[in-house]
Amino acid sequence: MSTNLRDIANTQMRFDEDILAQLGVRRSALQKQQKQASRVLALTQANLDTIQEELGIITRRYHELNDAVRARHAAARRCYMSNLLEELLRHIFLVLVREPDPIWSIGAINTTRSRQPFQLAAVSKWWRTVSLKIPELWCYIAIPPPMSCASGREMFYKFWIQTTLKRSKDHPIDILLPWKANVPFEKCRYSQPLLVILARHAPRWRNVQIMLPPLSKLDDIMLALKYPTPCLRELVVSASPDKIDESVSRALAGGMDPSQPRLLPNCKLLRKLVSSFTNIIPTVGEGTGSSRLEELSLVAQIPPRRMWAILCRSPQLQRLTIDVISPWPTNENLIPDEDVHLERLVFLEVFSQYAAQMFAVAAGKVATPNLTHLSTQASDSVFTEFQPFLELRCANVTRMSLRGDPSMNMIVGLSHLRRLETLRLTDAKIMDDFFDALGTMMPVSSNNTVSEWVLPNLTSLEFSKVKFLPEGYGLAHYLTARNTFNPSVSSNVRSPTTIAVVTFEDCPSTPSWLLAEVRILLGQELEFEQEVASTIGSREDLNDLMTEAEFTDGETDSSEEETEEDEATGDDSDANDSSYVPSSSEEDENENEE
């Protein structure tokens, strides 16, 4: 026993000695590697310190040289710009403020164009010198509404206008005063002085838009327009129709007097004139010659003889809007002294009864061969007066806009527009009997053997701010009868064109069923799935709504109730599967249930 214990102890001792020898060898190797690594680390640290020191020196040198190079480049650029030829710099400046102004047509102030000259003049002394030599650079004057300006800026705009007028020298100027607001003019402290300053430079006016607030005074504008305006190309002056002061009343009263003030005596370059409740009307007389007017819009109290005189001398006229706001004396002659040739007129807008009467009486002496767009009031008083002109001068009209409530009495007048393709109704309450009358047949031959639809070439209906009364069945019946017309049934009736487009703009009271019916009659697909998704959300939302529903039909048997309960609670495994796609029959059933 003791011998075995001794052998085990000896074996353990030899094993420990072997392990100790191995550890000694490994220790010696690691110590040697440690010494080598320490030497390498010391060498690397020395290299790192050297690199960091050199990097710091180079970095400082880099920034110093970089700043110097940038300074030289900046100086070189300043030198280049300073050495630019004055003609080249002038061209660059003019490109920055060149016309056409993209927002001029909507009466909005172009802040960039207004500030650009002052910003260019502030760059350097050379640029200031060049900019002050360019009067075209300072020709834009736009002043915001007086009531919207901050307190204390009244004098700023006065000096700003004076500076701009001085630097523009004798060059034509563009003026924009969008002052149409609800604040009375008398409460605006600096508005009238600004008009006085601008009126003194009327001979330099080129493009002018002035929208005046209520209680505005036109004395200064009237005085300015008595001067010759040889540079004037566009003039838009509008005032408030319900709140005008005595000066406007006197101007309107002067429209009936042959001694009306002589306005715009020399404006041979005038292309566009819009005068609304201001009675600003160009002077026509001996020596004035033909005008270059292309667009004319008058809302005024103008005598017919003067209106015809203007139109006779406007052979270039393309757009004409007339609204006479008060009647003439009973002895007033409405027929022009000579024929009026408006060969280029393509758009005519007549709003008042008196303007319609003027065109109707003179229809035989007014030539409008290219008139394609007609706009007027849908009231019986206006449309009935206008009917003779429709019969004689509107054979080529393809688009018509009616504002107001149409009636059955208009059908005879509409029957003369045989080439009309688009009919637009705005701000109207349309009764069903109007569409019933629109679907009547009118004879086209002397012996009444051949008939045709009213507006036989109509292809588009446009509705804006319209309400259908009582419910809109008339429109549905009219589209049905017209788009499904069979000429073989009535051989003596000419086949009309099909209505292809029907639009509804801002018509919230239009029944949804009527919108769907119109889409069907036009051959369009109903977007029912998209409407459900946009209203409810997703299919999961629809299932949630169906889960909350209660099916209380007591006559159904137990099997049908279980089926409906499974569908309502969504227990069906196919319905809960995300990849589930209902069949066409199931979709039809769901649509019928909904």
mmCIF file of N, CA, C and O in Angstrom, residues 308-358:
data_model
loop_
_atom_site.group_PDB
_atom_site.id
_atom_site.type_symbol
_atom_site.label_atom_id
_atom_site.label_comp_id
_atom_site.label_asym_id
_atom_site.label_seq_id
_atom_site.Cartn_x
_atom_site.Cartn_y
_atom_site.Cartn_z
ATOM 1 N N TRP A 308 -68.420 103.313 -80.264
ATOM 2 C CA TRP A 308 -68.261 102.887 -81.655
ATOM 3 C C TRP A 308 -67.079 103.604 -82.310
ATOM 4 O O TRP A 308 -66.383 103.025 -83.147
ATOM 5 N N ALA A 309 -66.841 104.853 -81.915
ATOM 6 C CA ALA A 309 -65.699 105.576 -82.476
ATOM 7 C C ALA A 309 -64.384 104.920 -82.081
ATOM 8 O O ALA A 309 -63.443 104.820 -82.882
ATOM 9 N N ILE A 310 -64.312 104.438 -80.823
ATOM 10 C CA ILE A 310 -63.094 103.744 -80.371
ATOM 11 C C ILE A 310 -62.915 102.439 -81.132
ATOM 12 O O ILE A 310 -61.812 102.099 -81.592
ATOM 13 N N LEU A 311 -64.007 101.682 -81.281
ATOM 14 C CA LEU A 311 -63.903 100.385 -81.956
ATOM 15 C C LEU A 311 -63.599 100.543 -83.437
ATOM 16 O O LEU A 311 -62.895 99.706 -84.021
ATOM 17 N N CYS A 312 -64.113 101.578 -84.053
ATOM 18 C CA CYS A 312 -63.830 101.803 -85.479
ATOM 19 C C CYS A 312 -62.347 102.060 -85.714
ATOM 20 O O CYS A 312 -61.836 101.741 -86.795
ATOM 21 N N ARG A 313 -61.670 102.623 -84.713
ATOM 22 C CA ARG A 313 -60.254 102.943 -84.858
ATOM 23 C C ARG A 313 -59.358 101.942 -84.133
ATOM 24 O O ARG A 313 -58.225 102.262 -83.799
ATOM 25 N N SER A 314 -59.888 100.754 -83.904
ATOM 26 C CA SER A 314 -59.109 99.697 -83.225
ATOM 27 C C SER A 314 -59.141 98.422 -84.053
ATOM 28 O O SER A 314 -59.714 97.400 -83.641
ATOM 29 N N PRO A 315 -58.545 98.430 -85.223
ATOM 30 C CA PRO A 315 -58.597 97.230 -86.076
ATOM 31 C C PRO A 315 -57.782 96.061 -85.532
ATOM 32 O O PRO A 315 -57.985 94.925 -85.972
ATOM 33 N N GLN A 316 -56.862 96.316 -84.574
ATOM 34 C CA GLN A 316 -56.034 95.244 -84.025
ATOM 35 C C GLN A 316 -56.667 94.571 -82.806
ATOM 36 O O GLN A 316 -56.067 93.669 -82.229
ATOM 37 N N LEU A 317 -57.858 94.985 -82.433
ATOM 38 C CA LEU A 317 -58.481 94.512 -81.193
ATOM 39 C C LEU A 317 -58.740 93.011 -81.251
ATOM 40 O O LEU A 317 -59.323 92.500 -82.209
ATOM 41 N N GLN A 318 -58.308 92.313 -80.179
ATOM 42 C CA GLN A 318 -58.494 90.865 -80.082
ATOM 43 C C GLN A 318 -59.409 90.456 -78.934
ATOM 44 O O GLN A 318 -60.084 89.430 -79.020
ATOM 45 N N ARG A 319 -59.420 91.225 -77.852
ATOM 46 C CA ARG A 319 -60.260 90.918 -76.690
ATOM 47 C C ARG A 319 -61.019 92.179 -76.290
ATOM 48 O O ARG A 319 -60.426 93.239 -76.126
ATOM 49 N N LEU A 320 -62.347 92.031 -76.095
ATOM 50 C CA LEU A 320 -63.186 93.179 -75.784
ATOM 51 C C LEU A 320 -64.166 92.800 -74.680
ATOM 52 O O LEU A 320 -64.873 91.784 -74.779
ATOM 53 N N THR A 321 -64.183 93.616 -73.617
ATOM 54 C CA THR A 321 -65.121 93.445 -72.509
ATOM 55 C C THR A 321 -65.850 94.765 -72.298
ATOM 56 O O THR A 321 -65.212 95.802 -72.100
ATOM 57 N N ILE A 322 -67.190 94.729 -72.351
ATOM 58 C CA ILE A 322 -67.999 95.937 -72.224
ATOM 59 C C ILE A 322 -69.060 95.703 -71.151
ATOM 60 O O ILE A 322 -69.767 94.687 -71.155
ATOM 61 N N ASP A 323 -69.139 96.670 -70.220
ATOM 62 C CA ASP A 323 -70.186 96.644 -69.199
ATOM 63 C C ASP A 323 -70.608 98.092 -68.964
ATOM 64 O O ASP A 323 -69.908 98.856 -68.295
ATOM 65 N N VAL A 324 -71.739 98.486 -69.537
ATOM 66 C CA VAL A 324 -72.265 99.833 -69.377
ATOM 67 C C VAL A 324 -73.119 99.850 -68.113
ATOM 68 O O VAL A 324 -74.088 99.080 -67.992
ATOM 69 N N ILE A 325 -72.769 100.705 -67.164
ATOM 70 C CA ILE A 325 -73.357 100.605 -65.830
ATOM 71 C C ILE A 325 -74.594 101.473 -65.646
ATOM 72 O O ILE A 325 -75.192 101.451 -64.567
ATOM 73 N N SER A 326 -75.024 102.239 -66.651
ATOM 74 C CA SER A 326 -76.244 103.048 -66.515
ATOM 75 C C SER A 326 -76.831 103.274 -67.895
ATOM 76 O O SER A 326 -76.126 103.237 -68.912
ATOM 77 N N PRO A 327 -78.151 103.504 -67.977
ATOM 78 C CA PRO A 327 -78.798 103.655 -69.291
ATOM 79 C C PRO A 327 -78.467 104.998 -69.931
ATOM 80 O O PRO A 327 -77.964 105.925 -69.304
ATOM 81 N N TRP A 328 -78.784 105.065 -71.239
ATOM 82 C CA TRP A 328 -78.581 106.303 -71.980
ATOM 83 C C TRP A 328 -79.903 107.057 -72.081
ATOM 84 O O TRP A 328 -80.967 106.504 -71.800
ATOM 85 N N PRO A 329 -79.851 108.301 -72.523
ATOM 86 C CA PRO A 329 -81.099 109.024 -72.796
ATOM 87 C C PRO A 329 -81.908 108.328 -73.887
ATOM 88 O O PRO A 329 -81.380 107.591 -74.725
ATOM 89 N N THR A 330 -83.207 108.577 -73.888
ATOM 90 C CA THR A 330 -84.093 107.889 -74.842
ATOM 91 C C THR A 330 -83.789 108.266 -76.285
ATOM 92 O O THR A 330 -84.057 107.486 -77.196
ATOM 93 N N ASN A 331 -83.229 109.416 -76.495
ATOM 94 C CA ASN A 331 -82.945 109.866 -77.869
ATOM 95 C C ASN A 331 -81.535 109.506 -78.321
ATOM 96 O O ASN A 331 -81.067 109.984 -79.355
ATOM 97 N N GLU A 332 -80.826 108.680 -77.555
ATOM 98 C CA GLU A 332 -79.446 108.320 -77.895
ATOM 99 C C GLU A 332 -79.427 107.397 -79.106
ATOM 100 O O GLU A 332 -80.198 106.423 -79.193
ATOM 101 N N ASN A 333 -78.556 107.686 -80.061
ATOM 102 C CA ASN A 333 -78.410 106.875 -81.260
ATOM 103 C C ASN A 333 -77.429 105.743 -80.969
ATOM 104 O O ASN A 333 -76.255 105.982 -80.667
ATOM 105 N N LEU A 334 -77.880 104.490 -81.066
ATOM 106 C CA LEU A 334 -77.052 103.337 -80.747
ATOM 107 C C LEU A 334 -76.339 102.767 -81.964
ATOM 108 O O LEU A 334 -75.502 101.876 -81.817
ATOM 109 N N ILE A 335 -76.663 103.234 -83.146
ATOM 110 C CA ILE A 335 -76.084 102.682 -84.376
ATOM 111 C C ILE A 335 -74.854 103.498 -84.747
ATOM 112 O O ILE A 335 -74.895 104.734 -84.761
ATOM 113 N N PRO A 336 -73.733 102.838 -85.068
ATOM 114 C CA PRO A 336 -72.521 103.586 -85.449
ATOM 115 C C PRO A 336 -72.697 104.299 -86.781
ATOM 116 O O PRO A 336 -73.475 103.871 -87.643
ATOM 117 N N ASP A 337 -71.947 105.382 -86.959
ATOM 118 C CA ASP A 337 -72.031 106.141 -88.199
ATOM 119 C C ASP A 337 -71.370 105.419 -89.362
ATOM 120 O O ASP A 337 -71.703 105.672 -90.526
ATOM 121 N N GLU A 338 -70.439 104.534 -89.071
ATOM 122 C CA GLU A 338 -69.746 103.781 -90.116
ATOM 123 C C GLU A 338 -69.611 102.323 -89.687
ATOM 124 O O GLU A 338 -69.814 101.976 -88.522
ATOM 125 N N ASP A 339 -69.271 101.471 -90.650
ATOM 126 C CA ASP A 339 -69.119 100.053 -90.347
ATOM 127 C C ASP A 339 -67.934 99.831 -89.413
ATOM 128 O O ASP A 339 -66.893 100.486 -89.540
ATOM 129 N N VAL A 340 -68.119 98.891 -88.504
ATOM 130 C CA VAL A 340 -67.084 98.556 -87.528
ATOM 131 C C VAL A 340 -66.487 97.212 -87.924
ATOM 132 O O VAL A 340 -67.181 96.183 -87.878
ATOM 133 N N HIS A 341 -65.235 97.211 -88.305
ATOM 134 C CA HIS A 341 -64.561 95.982 -88.745
ATOM 135 C C HIS A 341 -63.618 95.510 -87.637
ATOM 136 O O HIS A 341 -62.595 96.149 -87.362
ATOM 137 N N LEU A 342 -63.975 94.402 -87.035
ATOM 138 C CA LEU A 342 -63.156 93.798 -85.975
ATOM 139 C C LEU A 342 -62.744 92.407 -86.431
ATOM 140 O O LEU A 342 -63.152 91.387 -85.865
ATOM 141 N N GLU A 343 -61.919 92.370 -87.490
ATOM 142 C CA GLU A 343 -61.541 91.089 -88.076
ATOM 143 C C GLU A 343 -60.700 90.224 -87.139
ATOM 144 O O GLU A 343 -60.720 89.000 -87.244
ATOM 145 N N ARG A 344 -59.958 90.841 -86.209
ATOM 146 C CA ARG A 344 -59.086 90.073 -85.318
ATOM 147 C C ARG A 344 -59.711 89.775 -83.967
ATOM 148 O O ARG A 344 -59.063 89.159 -83.122
ATOM 149 N N LEU A 345 -60.915 90.201 -83.750
ATOM 150 C CA LEU A 345 -61.566 89.977 -82.453
ATOM 151 C C LEU A 345 -61.903 88.496 -82.284
ATOM 152 O O LEU A 345 -62.620 87.914 -83.103
ATOM 153 N N VAL A 346 -61.371 87.894 -81.217
ATOM 154 C CA VAL A 346 -61.631 86.470 -80.939
ATOM 155 C C VAL A 346 -62.381 86.278 -79.626
ATOM 156 O O VAL A 346 -62.945 85.204 -79.384
ATOM 157 N N PHE A 347 -62.410 87.299 -78.751
ATOM 158 C CA PHE A 347 -63.077 87.181 -77.446
ATOM 159 C C PHE A 347 -63.936 88.409 -77.215
ATOM 160 O O PHE A 347 -63.462 89.541 -77.308
ATOM 161 N N LEU A 348 -65.213 88.185 -76.905
ATOM 162 C CA LEU A 348 -66.148 89.263 -76.620
ATOM 163 C C LEU A 348 -66.910 88.941 -75.347
ATOM 164 O O LEU A 348 -67.484 87.858 -75.213
ATOM 165 N N GLU A 349 -66.902 89.907 -74.419
ATOM 166 C CA GLU A 349 -67.585 89.744 -73.140
ATOM 167 C C GLU A 349 -68.531 90.926 -72.949
ATOM 168 O O GLU A 349 -68.098 92.078 -72.899
ATOM 169 N N VAL A 350 -69.829 90.626 -72.845
ATOM 170 C CA VAL A 350 -70.865 91.640 -72.686
ATOM 171 C C VAL A 350 -71.687 91.276 -71.452
ATOM 172 O O VAL A 350 -72.298 90.200 -71.406
ATOM 173 N N PHE A 351 -71.710 92.202 -70.471
ATOM 174 C CA PHE A 351 -72.340 91.857 -69.202
ATOM 175 C C PHE A 351 -73.664 92.579 -68.955
ATOM 176 O O PHE A 351 -74.592 91.995 -68.434
ATOM 177 N N SER A 352 -73.786 93.843 -69.299
ATOM 178 C CA SER A 352 -74.978 94.599 -68.937
ATOM 179 C C SER A 352 -76.004 94.582 -70.065
ATOM 180 O O SER A 352 -75.689 94.310 -71.228
ATOM 181 N N GLN A 353 -77.229 94.909 -69.687
ATOM 182 C CA GLN A 353 -78.312 94.952 -70.672
ATOM 183 C C GLN A 353 -78.077 96.054 -71.696
ATOM 184 O O GLN A 353 -78.373 95.881 -72.887
ATOM 185 N N TYR A 354 -77.510 97.177 -71.253
ATOM 186 C CA TYR A 354 -77.318 98.309 -72.164
ATOM 187 C C TYR A 354 -76.232 98.003 -73.185
ATOM 188 O O TYR A 354 -76.345 98.375 -74.361
ATOM 189 N N ALA A 355 -75.174 97.306 -72.776
ATOM 190 C CA ALA A 355 -74.138 96.914 -73.730
ATOM 191 C C ALA A 355 -74.683 95.901 -74.725
ATOM 192 O O ALA A 355 -74.382 95.955 -75.927
ATOM 193 N N ALA A 356 -75.489 94.944 -74.239
ATOM 194 C CA ALA A 356 -76.090 93.965 -75.145
ATOM 195 C C ALA A 356 -77.020 94.644 -76.140
ATOM 196 O O ALA A 356 -77.057 94.285 -77.330
ATOM 197 N N GLN A 357 -77.778 95.640 -75.675
ATOM 198 C CA GLN A 357 -78.662 96.374 -76.575
ATOM 199 C C GLN A 357 -77.870 97.121 -77.642
ATOM 200 O O GLN A 357 -78.262 97.162 -78.817
ATOM 201 N N MET A 358 -76.735 97.691 -77.255
ATOM 202 C CA MET A 358 -75.910 98.437 -78.207
ATOM 203 C C MET A 358 -75.401 97.528 -79.316
ATOM 204 O O MET A 358 -75.462 97.872 -80.506
#
